[in-house]
Amino acid sequence: SVIIDLATDAVIPLEIGALSRQDVQQADELFVCNSLIGIWPVRRLGERRYGLGALTLALREGGLASTIRTPEWRAPQSAAGRL
């Protein structure tokens, strides 16, 4: 896997296995990845908010940066706002 290779190259410790709900809730940072968006940080899951952490940034800069799109967070416009 590309992510495993990037983590290994960046000397980022990794562990492969299933995560419990508690593991996810206690994490300092989270990301999802696929071949379309590359590495995408999870900023919120339910009521829990996550920061954009150093490990996610290190992986993003490690080789998939050209495939990563920066999210553009925009508030939805009301019909009145478009007039």
Coordinates of N, CA, C and O in Angstrom, one line a residue:
S1 N 0.8 -1.2 0.0 CA 0.0 0.0 0.0 C 0.9 1.2 0.0 O 1.9 1.3 0.6
V2 N 0.4 2.3 -0.7 CA 1.2 3.5 -0.8 C 1.3 4.2 0.6 O 2.3 4.7 0.9
I3 N 0.2 4.1 1.3 CA 0.2 4.8 2.7 C 1.2 4.1 3.6 O 2.0 4.8 4.3
I4 N 1.3 2.8 3.5 CA 2.3 2.1 4.4 C 3.7 2.5 3.9 O 4.6 2.7 4.8
D5 N 3.9 2.5 2.6 CA 5.2 2.9 2.1 C 5.6 4.3 2.5 O 6.7 4.6 3.0
L6 N 4.6 5.3 2.4 CA 4.9 6.6 2.8 C 5.2 6.7 4.3 O 6.1 7.4 4.7
A7 N 4.5 6.0 5.1 CA 4.7 6.0 6.6 C 6.1 5.5 6.9 O 6.8 6.0 7.7
T8 N 6.4 4.4 6.3 CA 7.7 3.8 6.5 C 8.9 4.7 6.1 O 9.8 4.9 6.8
D9 N 8.7 5.3 4.9 CA 9.7 6.2 4.4 C 9.9 7.4 5.3 O 11.0 8.0 5.5
A10 N 8.8 7.9 5.9 CA 8.8 9.1 6.8 C 9.1 8.7 8.3 O 9.1 9.5 9.2
V11 N 9.4 7.4 8.5 CA 9.7 6.9 9.8 C 8.5 7.2 10.8 O 8.7 7.6 11.9
I12 N 7.3 7.0 10.3 CA 6.1 7.1 11.1 C 5.7 5.8 11.6 O 5.4 4.9 10.8
P13 N 5.6 5.5 12.9 CA 5.2 4.2 13.4 C 3.8 4.0 12.9 O 2.9 4.9 13.0
L14 N 3.5 2.7 12.5 CA 2.1 2.4 12.1 C 1.8 1.0 12.7 O 2.6 0.2 13.0
E15 N 0.5 0.8 12.8 CA -0.1 -0.4 13.3 C -1.3 -0.7 12.4 O -2.1 0.1 12.2
I16 N -1.3 -1.9 11.9 CA -2.4 -2.4 11.0 C -3.3 -3.2 11.8 O -2.9 -4.2 12.5
G17 N -4.6 -2.9 11.7 CA -5.6 -3.7 12.5 C -6.9 -2.9 12.5 O -7.0 -1.8 12.0
A18 N -7.8 -3.5 13.1 CA -9.2 -2.9 13.3 C -9.1 -1.9 14.4 O -8.4 -2.1 15.4
L19 N -9.9 -0.8 14.3 CA -10.0 0.2 15.3 C -11.3 0.1 16.0 O -12.3 -0.1 15.3
S20 N -11.3 0.3 17.3 CA -12.6 0.3 18.0 C -13.1 1.7 18.0 O -12.4 2.7 17.6
R21 N -14.4 1.9 18.3 CA -15.0 3.2 18.4 C -14.2 4.1 19.4 O -13.9 5.3 19.2
Q22 N -13.7 3.5 20.5 CA -12.9 4.2 21.5 C -11.6 4.6 20.9 O -11.2 5.8 21.2
D23 N -11.0 3.8 20.1 CA -9.7 4.2 19.5 C -9.9 5.5 18.6 O -9.1 6.4 18.7
V24 N -11.0 5.5 17.9 CA -11.3 6.6 17.0 C -11.6 7.9 17.8 O -11.1 9.0 17.5
Q25 N -12.4 7.7 18.9 CA -12.7 8.9 19.7 C -11.5 9.4 20.4 O -11.5 10.6 20.7
Q26 N -10.5 8.6 20.7 CA -9.4 9.1 21.5 C -8.2 9.6 20.6 O -7.2 10.1 21.1
A27 N -8.4 9.4 19.3 CA -7.3 9.8 18.3 C -7.1 11.3 18.3 O -8.1 12.1 18.5
D28 N -5.9 11.8 18.1 CA -5.6 13.2 18.0 C -5.9 13.7 16.6 O -6.2 14.9 16.4
E29 N -5.7 12.8 15.6 CA -6.0 13.2 14.3 C -6.5 11.9 13.5 O -6.1 10.8 13.9
L30 N -7.2 12.2 12.4 CA -7.7 11.1 11.6 C -7.6 11.5 10.1 O -7.7 12.7 9.8
F31 N -7.4 10.5 9.3 CA -7.5 10.8 7.8 C -8.1 9.6 7.1 O -8.2 8.5 7.6
V32 N -8.7 9.9 6.0 CA -9.2 8.9 5.1 C -8.4 9.0 3.8 O -7.8 10.1 3.5
C33 N -8.3 8.0 3.0 CA -7.6 8.1 1.8 C -8.2 7.1 0.7 O -8.8 6.1 1.0
N34 N -8.0 7.5 -0.5 CA -8.3 6.7 -1.7 C -7.5 7.2 -2.9 O -6.8 8.2 -2.8
S35 N -7.7 6.6 -4.0 CA -6.9 7.0 -5.2 C -7.4 8.3 -5.8 O -6.6 8.9 -6.6
L36 N -8.6 8.7 -5.5 CA -9.1 9.9 -6.1 C -8.7 11.2 -5.3 O -8.2 12.2 -5.9
I37 N -8.8 11.2 -4.0 CA -8.5 12.4 -3.2 C -7.2 12.3 -2.5 O -6.8 13.3 -1.9
G38 N -6.5 11.2 -2.5 CA -5.2 11.1 -1.8 C -5.5 11.0 -0.3 O -6.5 10.3 0.1
I39 N -4.8 11.7 0.5 CA -5.0 11.7 2.0 C -5.8 12.9 2.3 O -5.4 14.0 2.1
W40 N -6.9 12.7 3.0 CA -7.9 13.7 3.3 C -8.1 13.7 4.8 O -8.5 12.8 5.4
P41 N -7.8 14.8 5.5 CA -8.0 14.9 6.9 C -9.4 14.9 7.3 O -10.3 15.5 6.7
V42 N -9.7 14.1 8.4 CA -11.1 14.2 9.0 C -11.1 15.3 10.0 O -10.3 15.2 10.9
R43 N -11.9 16.3 9.8 CA -11.9 17.4 10.7 C -13.0 17.2 11.8 O -12.9 17.8 12.9
R44 N -14.1 16.5 11.5 CA -15.1 16.2 12.4 C -15.8 14.9 12.1 O -16.0 14.5 11.0
L45 N -16.1 14.2 13.2 CA -16.8 12.9 13.1 C -17.8 12.9 14.2 O -17.5 12.9 15.4
G46 N -19.1 13.1 13.9 CA -20.1 13.3 14.9 C -19.9 14.6 15.6 O -19.7 15.6 15.0
E47 N -19.9 14.6 16.9 CA -19.6 15.8 17.7 C -18.1 16.0 17.9 O -17.7 17.1 18.4
R48 N -17.3 15.1 17.6 CA -15.8 15.1 17.9 C -15.1 15.9 16.8 O -15.3 15.6 15.6
R49 N -14.3 16.8 17.1 CA -13.5 17.6 16.2 C -12.0 17.2 16.3 O -11.6 16.9 17.4
Y50 N -11.4 17.1 15.1 CA -10.0 16.7 15.1 C -9.2 17.8 14.4 O -9.6 18.4 13.5
G51 N -7.9 17.9 14.9 CA -7.0 18.9 14.3 C -6.3 18.3 13.1 O -6.3 17.1 12.9
L52 N -5.8 19.1 12.3 CA -4.9 18.7 11.2 C -3.6 18.5 11.7 O -2.9 19.5 12.1
G53 N -3.2 17.2 12.0 CA -2.0 16.9 12.7 C -0.7 16.8 11.9 O -0.8 16.7 10.7
A54 N 0.4 16.7 12.6 CA 1.7 16.6 12.0 C 1.8 15.3 11.2 O 2.5 15.3 10.2
L55 N 1.3 14.2 11.7 CA 1.4 12.9 11.0 C 0.6 12.9 9.7 O 1.2 12.5 8.6
T56 N -0.6 13.5 9.7 CA -1.3 13.6 8.4 C -0.6 14.5 7.4 O -0.4 14.1 6.2
L57 N 0.0 15.6 7.9 CA 0.7 16.5 7.0 C 2.0 15.8 6.5 O 2.3 16.0 5.3
A58 N 2.7 15.1 7.3 CA 3.9 14.4 6.9 C 3.5 13.3 5.8 O 4.3 13.2 4.8
L59 N 2.4 12.6 5.9 CA 2.0 11.7 4.9 C 1.6 12.4 3.6 O 1.9 11.9 2.5
R60 N 0.9 13.5 3.8 CA 0.4 14.3 2.6 C 1.6 14.8 1.8 O 1.6 14.8 0.6
E61 N 2.7 15.2 2.5 CA 3.8 15.8 1.8 C 4.8 14.7 1.3 O 5.7 15.0 0.6
G62 N 4.5 13.5 1.7 CA 5.4 12.4 1.4 C 5.2 11.8 0.0 O 5.9 10.8 -0.3
G63 N 4.4 12.3 -0.8 CA 4.3 11.7 -2.2 C 2.9 11.8 -2.8 O 2.8 11.7 -4.0
L64 N 1.9 12.1 -2.0 CA 0.6 12.2 -2.6 C 0.1 13.6 -2.7 O -1.0 13.9 -3.1
A65 N 1.0 14.6 -2.5 CA 0.6 16.0 -2.4 C -0.1 16.4 -3.7 O -1.0 17.2 -3.8
S66 N 0.4 15.9 -4.8 CA -0.1 16.3 -6.1 C -1.5 15.8 -6.4 O -2.2 16.4 -7.2
T67 N -2.0 14.9 -5.6 CA -3.3 14.3 -5.8 C -4.3 14.9 -4.8 O -5.5 14.5 -4.8
I68 N -3.8 15.7 -3.9 CA -4.7 16.1 -2.7 C -5.3 17.4 -3.1 O -4.7 18.3 -3.6
R69 N -6.6 17.5 -2.9 CA -7.3 18.7 -3.0 C -7.6 19.3 -1.7 O -8.0 18.6 -0.8
T70 N -7.4 20.6 -1.5 CA -7.6 21.3 -0.3 C -9.1 21.6 -0.2 O -9.7 22.1 -1.1
P71 N -9.8 21.2 0.9 CA -11.2 21.4 1.0 C -11.5 22.9 1.1 O -10.8 23.7 1.7
E72 N -12.5 23.3 0.4 CA -13.0 24.7 0.4 C -14.3 24.6 1.2 O -15.3 24.2 0.7
W73 N -14.3 25.1 2.5 CA -15.4 25.1 3.3 C -16.2 26.4 3.1 O -15.7 27.4 3.3
R74 N -17.4 26.2 2.6 CA -18.3 27.4 2.4 C -19.6 27.1 3.0 O -20.2 26.1 3.0
A75 N -20.1 28.2 3.6 CA -21.5 28.1 4.1 C -22.5 28.1 3.0 O -22.3 28.8 2.0
P76 N -23.5 27.3 3.0 CA -24.5 27.3 1.9 C -25.1 28.7 1.8 O -25.4 29.4 2.8
Q77 N -25.4 29.1 0.6 CA -26.0 30.4 0.3 C -27.5 30.2 0.3 O -28.0 29.2 -0.2
S78 N -28.2 31.1 0.9 CA -29.6 31.1 0.8 C -30.1 31.6 -0.5 O -29.3 32.3 -1.2
A79 N -31.3 31.4 -0.9 CA -31.8 32.0 -2.1 C -31.7 33.5 -2.1 O -31.4 34.1 -3.1
A80 N -32.0 34.1 -1.0 CA -31.9 35.5 -0.9 C -30.5 36.0 -1.1 O -30.2 37.1 -1.6
G81 N -29.5 35.3 -0.6 CA -28.1 35.6 -0.8 C -27.6 35.6 -2.2 O -26.6 36.2 -2.5
R82 N -28.3 34.9 -3.1 CA -27.9 34.8 -4.5 C -28.5 35.9 -5.4 O -28.2 36.0 -6.5
L83 N -29.5 36.6 -4.8 CA -30.2 37.7 -5.6 C -29.3 38.9 -5.8 O -28.5 39.3 -5.2

